PDB file of C-alpha atoms in Angstrom:
ATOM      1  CA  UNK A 113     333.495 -61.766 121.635  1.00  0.00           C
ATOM      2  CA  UNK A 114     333.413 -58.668 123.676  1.00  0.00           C
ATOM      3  CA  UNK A 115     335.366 -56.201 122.547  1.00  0.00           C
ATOM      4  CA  UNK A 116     336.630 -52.440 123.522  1.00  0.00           C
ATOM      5  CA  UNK A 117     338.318 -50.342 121.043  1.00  0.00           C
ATOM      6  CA  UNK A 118     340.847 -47.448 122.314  1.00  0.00           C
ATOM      7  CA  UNK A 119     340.969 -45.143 119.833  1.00  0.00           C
ATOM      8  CA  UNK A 120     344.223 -41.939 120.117  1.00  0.00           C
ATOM      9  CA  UNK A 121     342.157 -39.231 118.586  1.00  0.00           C
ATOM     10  CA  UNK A 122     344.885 -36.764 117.881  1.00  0.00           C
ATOM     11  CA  UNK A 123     346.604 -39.659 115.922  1.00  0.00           C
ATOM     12  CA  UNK A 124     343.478 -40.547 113.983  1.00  0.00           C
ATOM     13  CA  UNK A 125     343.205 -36.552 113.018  1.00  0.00           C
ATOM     14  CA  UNK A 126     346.740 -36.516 111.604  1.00  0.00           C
ATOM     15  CA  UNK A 127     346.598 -40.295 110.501  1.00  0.00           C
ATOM     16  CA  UNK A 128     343.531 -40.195 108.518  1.00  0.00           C
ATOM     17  CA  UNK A 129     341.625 -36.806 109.033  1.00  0.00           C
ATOM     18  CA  UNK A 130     343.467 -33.610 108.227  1.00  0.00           C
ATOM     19  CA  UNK A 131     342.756 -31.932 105.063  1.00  0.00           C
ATOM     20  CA  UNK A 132     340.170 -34.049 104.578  1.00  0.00           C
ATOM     21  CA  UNK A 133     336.462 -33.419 103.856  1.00  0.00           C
ATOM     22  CA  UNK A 134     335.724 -36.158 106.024  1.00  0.00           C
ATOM     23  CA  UNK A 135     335.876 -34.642 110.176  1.00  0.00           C
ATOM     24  CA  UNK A 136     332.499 -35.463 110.677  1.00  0.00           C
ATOM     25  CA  UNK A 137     332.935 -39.113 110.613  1.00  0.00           C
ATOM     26  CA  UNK A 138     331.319 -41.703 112.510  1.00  0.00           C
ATOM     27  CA  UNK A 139     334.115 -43.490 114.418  1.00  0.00           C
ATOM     28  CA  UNK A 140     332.106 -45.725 116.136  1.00  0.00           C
ATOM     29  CA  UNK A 141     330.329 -46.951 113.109  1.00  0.00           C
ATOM     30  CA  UNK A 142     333.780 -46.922 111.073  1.00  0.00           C
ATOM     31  CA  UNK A 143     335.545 -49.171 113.714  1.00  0.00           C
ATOM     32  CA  UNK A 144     332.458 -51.321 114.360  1.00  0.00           C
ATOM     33  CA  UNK A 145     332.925 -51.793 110.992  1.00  0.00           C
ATOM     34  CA  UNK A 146     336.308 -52.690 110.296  1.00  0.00           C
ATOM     35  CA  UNK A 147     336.196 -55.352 113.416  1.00  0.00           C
ATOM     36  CA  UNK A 148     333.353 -56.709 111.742  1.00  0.00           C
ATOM     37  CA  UNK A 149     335.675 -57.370 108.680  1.00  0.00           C
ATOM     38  CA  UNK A 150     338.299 -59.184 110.596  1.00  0.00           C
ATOM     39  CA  UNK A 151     336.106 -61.102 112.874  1.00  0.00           C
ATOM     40  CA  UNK A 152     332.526 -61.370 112.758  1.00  0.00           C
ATOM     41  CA  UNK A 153     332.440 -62.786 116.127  1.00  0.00           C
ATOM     42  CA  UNK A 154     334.008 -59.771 117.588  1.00  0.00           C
ATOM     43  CA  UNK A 155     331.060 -57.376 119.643  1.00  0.00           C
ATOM     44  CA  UNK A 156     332.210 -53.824 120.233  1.00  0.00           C
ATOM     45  CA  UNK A 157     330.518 -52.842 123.727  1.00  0.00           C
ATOM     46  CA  UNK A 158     332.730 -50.026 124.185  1.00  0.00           C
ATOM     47  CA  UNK A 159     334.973 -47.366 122.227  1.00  0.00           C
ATOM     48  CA  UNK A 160     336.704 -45.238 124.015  1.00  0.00           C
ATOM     49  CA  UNK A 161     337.914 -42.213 122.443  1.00  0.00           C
ATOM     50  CA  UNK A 162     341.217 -40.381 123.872  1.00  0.00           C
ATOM     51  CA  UNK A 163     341.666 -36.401 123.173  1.00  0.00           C
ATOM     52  CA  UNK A 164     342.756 -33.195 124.279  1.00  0.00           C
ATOM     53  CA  UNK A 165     340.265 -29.622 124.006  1.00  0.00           C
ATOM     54  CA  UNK A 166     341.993 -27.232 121.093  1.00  0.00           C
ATOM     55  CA  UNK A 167     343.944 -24.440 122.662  1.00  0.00           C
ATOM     56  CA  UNK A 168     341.980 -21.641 121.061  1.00  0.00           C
ATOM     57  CA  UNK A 169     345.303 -19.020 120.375  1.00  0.00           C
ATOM     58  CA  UNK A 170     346.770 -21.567 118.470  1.00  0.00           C
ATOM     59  CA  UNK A 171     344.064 -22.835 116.384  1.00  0.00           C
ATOM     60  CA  UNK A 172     343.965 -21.901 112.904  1.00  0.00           C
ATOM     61  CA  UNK A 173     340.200 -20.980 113.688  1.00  0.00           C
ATOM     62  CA  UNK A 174     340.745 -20.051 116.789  1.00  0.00           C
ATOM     63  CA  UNK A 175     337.544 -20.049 119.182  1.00  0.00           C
ATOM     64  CA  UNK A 176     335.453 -21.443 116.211  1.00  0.00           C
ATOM     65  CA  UNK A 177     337.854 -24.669 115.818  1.00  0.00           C
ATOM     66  CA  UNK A 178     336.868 -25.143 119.726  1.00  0.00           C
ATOM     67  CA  UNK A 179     333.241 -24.734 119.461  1.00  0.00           C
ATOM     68  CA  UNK A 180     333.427 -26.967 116.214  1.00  0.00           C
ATOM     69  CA  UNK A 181     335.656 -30.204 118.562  1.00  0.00           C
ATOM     70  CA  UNK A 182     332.655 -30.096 121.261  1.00  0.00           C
ATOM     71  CA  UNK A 183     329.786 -30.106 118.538  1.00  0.00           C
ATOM     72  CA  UNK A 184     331.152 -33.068 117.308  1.00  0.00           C
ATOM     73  CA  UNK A 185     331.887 -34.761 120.579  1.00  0.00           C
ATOM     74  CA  UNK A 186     328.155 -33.673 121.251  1.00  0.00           C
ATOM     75  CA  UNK A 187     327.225 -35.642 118.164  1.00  0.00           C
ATOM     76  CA  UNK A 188     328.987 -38.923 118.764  1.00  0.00           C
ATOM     77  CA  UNK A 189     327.749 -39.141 122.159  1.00  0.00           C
ATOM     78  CA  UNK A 190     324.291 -38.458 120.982  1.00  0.00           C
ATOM     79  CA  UNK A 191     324.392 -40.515 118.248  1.00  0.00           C
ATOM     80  CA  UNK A 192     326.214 -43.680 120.352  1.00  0.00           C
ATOM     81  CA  UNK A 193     325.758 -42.546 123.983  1.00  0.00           C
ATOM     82  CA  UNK A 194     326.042 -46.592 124.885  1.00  0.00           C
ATOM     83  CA  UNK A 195     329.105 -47.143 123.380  1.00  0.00           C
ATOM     84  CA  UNK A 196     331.129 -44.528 123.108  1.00  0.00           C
ATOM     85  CA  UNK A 197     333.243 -42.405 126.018  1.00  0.00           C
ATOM     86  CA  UNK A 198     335.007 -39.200 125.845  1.00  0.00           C
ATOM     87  CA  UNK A 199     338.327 -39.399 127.290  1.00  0.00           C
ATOM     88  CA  UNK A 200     340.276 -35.814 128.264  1.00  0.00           C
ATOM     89  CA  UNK A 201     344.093 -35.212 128.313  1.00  0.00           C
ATOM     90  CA  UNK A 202     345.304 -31.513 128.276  1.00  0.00           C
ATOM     91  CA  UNK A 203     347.550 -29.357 126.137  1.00  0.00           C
ATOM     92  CA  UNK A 204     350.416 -27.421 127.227  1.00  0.00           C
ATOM     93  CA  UNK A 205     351.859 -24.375 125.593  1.00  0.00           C
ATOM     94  CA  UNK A 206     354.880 -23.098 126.559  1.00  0.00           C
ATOM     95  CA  UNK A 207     358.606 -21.758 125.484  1.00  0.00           C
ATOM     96  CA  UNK A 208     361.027 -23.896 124.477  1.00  0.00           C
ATOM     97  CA  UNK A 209     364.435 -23.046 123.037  1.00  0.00           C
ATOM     98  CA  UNK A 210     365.738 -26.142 120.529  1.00  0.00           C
ATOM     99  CA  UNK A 211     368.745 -26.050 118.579  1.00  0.00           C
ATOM    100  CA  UNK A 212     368.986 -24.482 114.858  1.00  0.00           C
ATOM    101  CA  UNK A 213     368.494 -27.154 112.548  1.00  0.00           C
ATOM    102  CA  UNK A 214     372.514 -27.779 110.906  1.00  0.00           C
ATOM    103  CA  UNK A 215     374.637 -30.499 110.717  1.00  0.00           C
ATOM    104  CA  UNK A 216     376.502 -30.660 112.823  1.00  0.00           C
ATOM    105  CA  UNK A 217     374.205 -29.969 115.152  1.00  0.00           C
ATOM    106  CA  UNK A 218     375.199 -26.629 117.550  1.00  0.00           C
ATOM    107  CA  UNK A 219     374.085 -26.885 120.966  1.00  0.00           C
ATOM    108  CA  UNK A 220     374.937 -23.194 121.275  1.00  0.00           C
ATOM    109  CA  UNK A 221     373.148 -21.805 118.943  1.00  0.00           C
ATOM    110  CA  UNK A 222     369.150 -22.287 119.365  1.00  0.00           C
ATOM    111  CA  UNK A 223     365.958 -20.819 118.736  1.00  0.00           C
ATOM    112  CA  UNK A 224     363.155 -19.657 120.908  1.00  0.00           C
ATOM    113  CA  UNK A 225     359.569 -21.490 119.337  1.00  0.00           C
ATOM    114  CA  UNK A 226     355.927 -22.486 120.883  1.00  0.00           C
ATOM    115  CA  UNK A 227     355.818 -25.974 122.010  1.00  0.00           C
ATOM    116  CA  UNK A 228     352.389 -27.536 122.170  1.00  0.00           C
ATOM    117  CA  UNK A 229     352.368 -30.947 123.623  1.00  0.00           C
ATOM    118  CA  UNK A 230     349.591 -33.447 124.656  1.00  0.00           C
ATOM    119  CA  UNK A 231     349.527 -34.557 127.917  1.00  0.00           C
ATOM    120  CA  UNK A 232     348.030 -37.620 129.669  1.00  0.00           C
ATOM    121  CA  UNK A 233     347.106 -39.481 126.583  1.00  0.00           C
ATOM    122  CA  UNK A 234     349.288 -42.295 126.370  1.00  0.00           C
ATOM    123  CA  UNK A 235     348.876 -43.228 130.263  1.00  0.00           C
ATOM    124  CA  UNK A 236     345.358 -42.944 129.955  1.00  0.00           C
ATOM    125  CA  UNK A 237     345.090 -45.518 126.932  1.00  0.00           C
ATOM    126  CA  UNK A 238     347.452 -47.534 128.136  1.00  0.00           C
ATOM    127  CA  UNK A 239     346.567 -47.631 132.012  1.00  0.00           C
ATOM    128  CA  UNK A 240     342.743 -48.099 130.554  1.00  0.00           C
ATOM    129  CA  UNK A 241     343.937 -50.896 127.993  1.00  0.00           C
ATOM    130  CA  UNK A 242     345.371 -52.562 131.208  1.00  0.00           C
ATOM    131  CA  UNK A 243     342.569 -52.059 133.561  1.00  0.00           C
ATOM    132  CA  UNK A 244     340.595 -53.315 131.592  1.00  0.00           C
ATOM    133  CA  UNK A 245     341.767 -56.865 130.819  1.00  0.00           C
ATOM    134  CA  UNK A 246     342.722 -57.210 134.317  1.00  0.00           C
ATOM    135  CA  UNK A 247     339.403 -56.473 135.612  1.00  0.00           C
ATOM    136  CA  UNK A 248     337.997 -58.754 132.620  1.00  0.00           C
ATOM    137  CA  UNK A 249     335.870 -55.954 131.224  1.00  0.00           C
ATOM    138  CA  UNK A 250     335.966 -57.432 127.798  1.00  0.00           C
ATOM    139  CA  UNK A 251     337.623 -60.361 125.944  1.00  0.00           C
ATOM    140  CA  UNK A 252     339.147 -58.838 123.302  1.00  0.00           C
ATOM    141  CA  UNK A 253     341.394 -54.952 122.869  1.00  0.00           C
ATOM    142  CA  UNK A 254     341.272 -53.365 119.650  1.00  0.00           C
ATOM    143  CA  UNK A 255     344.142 -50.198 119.570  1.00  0.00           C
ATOM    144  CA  UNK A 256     343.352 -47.498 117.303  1.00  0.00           C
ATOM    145  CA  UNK A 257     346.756 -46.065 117.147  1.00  0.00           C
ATOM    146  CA  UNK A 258     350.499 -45.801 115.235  1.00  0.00           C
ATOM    147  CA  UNK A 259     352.130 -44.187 118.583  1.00  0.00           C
ATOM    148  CA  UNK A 260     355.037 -46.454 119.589  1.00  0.00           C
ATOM    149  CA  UNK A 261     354.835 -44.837 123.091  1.00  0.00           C
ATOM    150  CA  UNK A 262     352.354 -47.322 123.477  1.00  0.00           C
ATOM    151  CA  UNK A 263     354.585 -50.067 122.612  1.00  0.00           C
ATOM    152  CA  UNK A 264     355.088 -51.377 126.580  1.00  0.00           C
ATOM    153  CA  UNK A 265     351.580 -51.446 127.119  1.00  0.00           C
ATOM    154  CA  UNK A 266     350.965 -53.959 123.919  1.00  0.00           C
ATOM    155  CA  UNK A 267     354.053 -55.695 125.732  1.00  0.00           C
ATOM    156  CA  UNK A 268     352.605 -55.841 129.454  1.00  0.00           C
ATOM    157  CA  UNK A 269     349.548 -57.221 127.857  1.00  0.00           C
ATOM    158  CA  UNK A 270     351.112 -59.907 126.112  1.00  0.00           C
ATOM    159  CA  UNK A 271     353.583 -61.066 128.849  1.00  0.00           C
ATOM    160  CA  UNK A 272     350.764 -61.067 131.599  1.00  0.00           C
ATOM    161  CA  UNK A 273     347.918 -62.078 129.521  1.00  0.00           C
ATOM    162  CA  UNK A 274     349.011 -64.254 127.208  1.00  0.00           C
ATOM    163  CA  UNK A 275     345.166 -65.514 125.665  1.00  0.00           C
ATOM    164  CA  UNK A 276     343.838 -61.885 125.520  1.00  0.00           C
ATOM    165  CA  UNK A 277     343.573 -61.103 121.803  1.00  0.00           C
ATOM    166  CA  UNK A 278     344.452 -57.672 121.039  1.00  0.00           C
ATOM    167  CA  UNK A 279     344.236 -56.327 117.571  1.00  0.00           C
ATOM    168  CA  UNK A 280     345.700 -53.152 115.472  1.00  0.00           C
ATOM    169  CA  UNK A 281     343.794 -50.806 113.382  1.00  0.00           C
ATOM    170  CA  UNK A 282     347.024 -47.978 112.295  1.00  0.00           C
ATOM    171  CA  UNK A 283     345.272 -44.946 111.730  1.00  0.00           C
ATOM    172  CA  UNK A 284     346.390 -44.265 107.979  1.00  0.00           C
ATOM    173  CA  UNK A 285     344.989 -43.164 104.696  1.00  0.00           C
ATOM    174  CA  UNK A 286     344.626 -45.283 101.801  1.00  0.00           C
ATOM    175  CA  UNK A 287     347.783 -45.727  99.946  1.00  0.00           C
ATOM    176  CA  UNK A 288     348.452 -43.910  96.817  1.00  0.00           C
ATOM    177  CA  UNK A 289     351.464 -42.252  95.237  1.00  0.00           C
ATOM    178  CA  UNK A 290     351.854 -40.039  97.881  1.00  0.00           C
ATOM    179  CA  UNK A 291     355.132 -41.013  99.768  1.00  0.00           C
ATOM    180  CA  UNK A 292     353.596 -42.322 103.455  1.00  0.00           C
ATOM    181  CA  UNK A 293     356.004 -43.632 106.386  1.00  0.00           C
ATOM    182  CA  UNK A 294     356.141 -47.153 106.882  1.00  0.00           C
ATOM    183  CA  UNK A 295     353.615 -49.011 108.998  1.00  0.00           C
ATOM    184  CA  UNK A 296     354.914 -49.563 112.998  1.00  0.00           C
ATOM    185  CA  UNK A 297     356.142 -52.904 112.860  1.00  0.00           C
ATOM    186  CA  UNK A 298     356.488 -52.676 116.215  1.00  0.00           C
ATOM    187  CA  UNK A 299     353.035 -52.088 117.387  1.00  0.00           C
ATOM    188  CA  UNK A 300     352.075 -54.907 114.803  1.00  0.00           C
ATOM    189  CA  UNK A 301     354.429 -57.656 116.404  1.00  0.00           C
ATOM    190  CA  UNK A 302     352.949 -57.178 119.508  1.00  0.00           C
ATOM    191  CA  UNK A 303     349.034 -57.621 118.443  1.00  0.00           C
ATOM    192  CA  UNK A 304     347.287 -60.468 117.281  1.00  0.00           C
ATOM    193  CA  UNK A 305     346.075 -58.382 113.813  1.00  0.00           C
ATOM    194  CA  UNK A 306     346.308 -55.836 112.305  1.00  0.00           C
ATOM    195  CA  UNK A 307     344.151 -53.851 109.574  1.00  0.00           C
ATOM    196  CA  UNK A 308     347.406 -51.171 108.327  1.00  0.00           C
ATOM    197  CA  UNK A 309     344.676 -48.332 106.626  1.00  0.00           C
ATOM    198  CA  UNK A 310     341.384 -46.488 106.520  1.00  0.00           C
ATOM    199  CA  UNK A 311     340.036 -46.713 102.730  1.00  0.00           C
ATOM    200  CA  UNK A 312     338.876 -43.849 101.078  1.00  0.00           C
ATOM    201  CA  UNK A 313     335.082 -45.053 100.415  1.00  0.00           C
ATOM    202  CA  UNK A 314     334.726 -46.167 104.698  1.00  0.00           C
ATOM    203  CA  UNK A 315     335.609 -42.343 105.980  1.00  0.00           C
ATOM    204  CA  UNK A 316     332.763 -41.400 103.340  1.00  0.00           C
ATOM    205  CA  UNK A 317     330.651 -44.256 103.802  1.00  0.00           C
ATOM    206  CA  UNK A 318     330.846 -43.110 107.445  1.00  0.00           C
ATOM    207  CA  UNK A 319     330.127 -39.679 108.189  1.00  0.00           C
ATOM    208  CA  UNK A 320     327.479 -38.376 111.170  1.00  0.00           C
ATOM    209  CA  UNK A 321     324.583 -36.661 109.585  1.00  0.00           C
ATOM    210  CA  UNK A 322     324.679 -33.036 109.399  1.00  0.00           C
ATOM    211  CA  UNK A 323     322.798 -32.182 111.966  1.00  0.00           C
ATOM    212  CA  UNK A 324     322.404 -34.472 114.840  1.00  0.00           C
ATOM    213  CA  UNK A 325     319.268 -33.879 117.477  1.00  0.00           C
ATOM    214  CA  UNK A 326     320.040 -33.834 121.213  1.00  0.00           C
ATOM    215  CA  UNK A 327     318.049 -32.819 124.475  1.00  0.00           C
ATOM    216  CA  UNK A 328     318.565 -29.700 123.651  1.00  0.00           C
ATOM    217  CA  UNK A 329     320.437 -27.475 120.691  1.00  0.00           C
ATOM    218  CA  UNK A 330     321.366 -29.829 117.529  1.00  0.00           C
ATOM    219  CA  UNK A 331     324.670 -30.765 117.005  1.00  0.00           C
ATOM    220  CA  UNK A 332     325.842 -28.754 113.822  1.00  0.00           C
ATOM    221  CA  UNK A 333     328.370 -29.925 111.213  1.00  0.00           C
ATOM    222  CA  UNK A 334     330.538 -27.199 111.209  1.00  0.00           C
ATOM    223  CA  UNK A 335     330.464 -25.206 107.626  1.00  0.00           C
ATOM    224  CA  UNK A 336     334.290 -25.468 107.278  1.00  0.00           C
ATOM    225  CA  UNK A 337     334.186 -28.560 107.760  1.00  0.00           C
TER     226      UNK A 337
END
């Protein structure tokens, strides 16, 4: 069964990812993977992988945490450059002014802070996820995502195409002690499966090497990394 996956990579990163030793990971391979495990049947011809480039000033590594992003975007497409496609949004950072937190909340009294918010994203996966099965690109949509802005487009889907299997992978670690929020039940209702983590032993089963060769400089594994 032909399949796409849509993967929302700045949910993955703070799904699965951050403070991790495992950025270097193979999402192709790890999603190719987990389809296989729900449906043998199911042939992924196509990931597509949705993301924003790191505004440098507020980067913890500032220019470095850019130049590490595009080395491993350089890698995946290297390493799958039939399957996979990069995807831009933007950032925007600007003022805003919210409220003090207190209860009762005090309209009056607020705080000036950075906002940094992704733009684009969601209508791109979701415009794509339509496209897509309208245009009968594939027979099967696999979401990589927890974002319940994307709730209407699992809905669309279902109310105009009622055969087209979609399934769920919820990008979240491996359960452990650690108090997690609940899966979206939401998201879940409106697919035809859904695998609720990443285990611990796939993100290290599936990491890029190293170094990865292209036409021309090697795409580096960053050291921080």
């Amino acid at each position: 069964m032909r399949t796409i996956v849509y993967i929302d990579g700045f949910n993955f990163y703070f799904g699965v990812l951050k403070n991790t030793a495992y950025k270097w990971l193979d999402i192709v391979g790890l999603v190719k993977h987990v389809c296989h495990i729900q449906n043998p049947t199911l042939d992924v011809v196509a990931v597509k992988f949705f993301t924003a480039p790191v505004i440098t000033r507020v980067a913890t590594q500032g220019e470095k945490a850019l130049q590490s992003q595009q080395s491993y975007f350089k890698a995946l497409l290297n390493t799958h450059p039939e399957t996979i496609e990069i995807i831009n949004g933007y950032y925007i950072l600007e003022k805003g002014s919210p409220p003090r937190y207190k209860q009762p909340i005090d309209k009056q009294d607020r705080v000036e802070v950075w906002r940094l918010e992704e733009k684009q994203t969601d209508v791109n996966i979701a415009l794509q996820l339509y496209r897509d099965a309208a245009l009968k690109h594939c027979e099967h949509a696999v979401l990589v995502s927890s974002d319940s802005d994307l709730e209407p487009a699992l809905a669309f889907l279902r109310q105009d195409f009622p055969d087209y299997p979609i399934g769920l992978i919820l990008p979240r670690r491996e359960p452990n002690e650690t108090k997690q929020r609940p899966p979206n039940s939401n998201l879940s209702g409106l697919a035809n499966w859904t695998r609720t983590y990443i285990r611990n032993d796939e993100l290290e089963k599936f990491q890029l090497p190293d170094k990865v060769l292209t036409k021309k400089k090697p795409a580096i594994k960053p050291d921080y990394w």
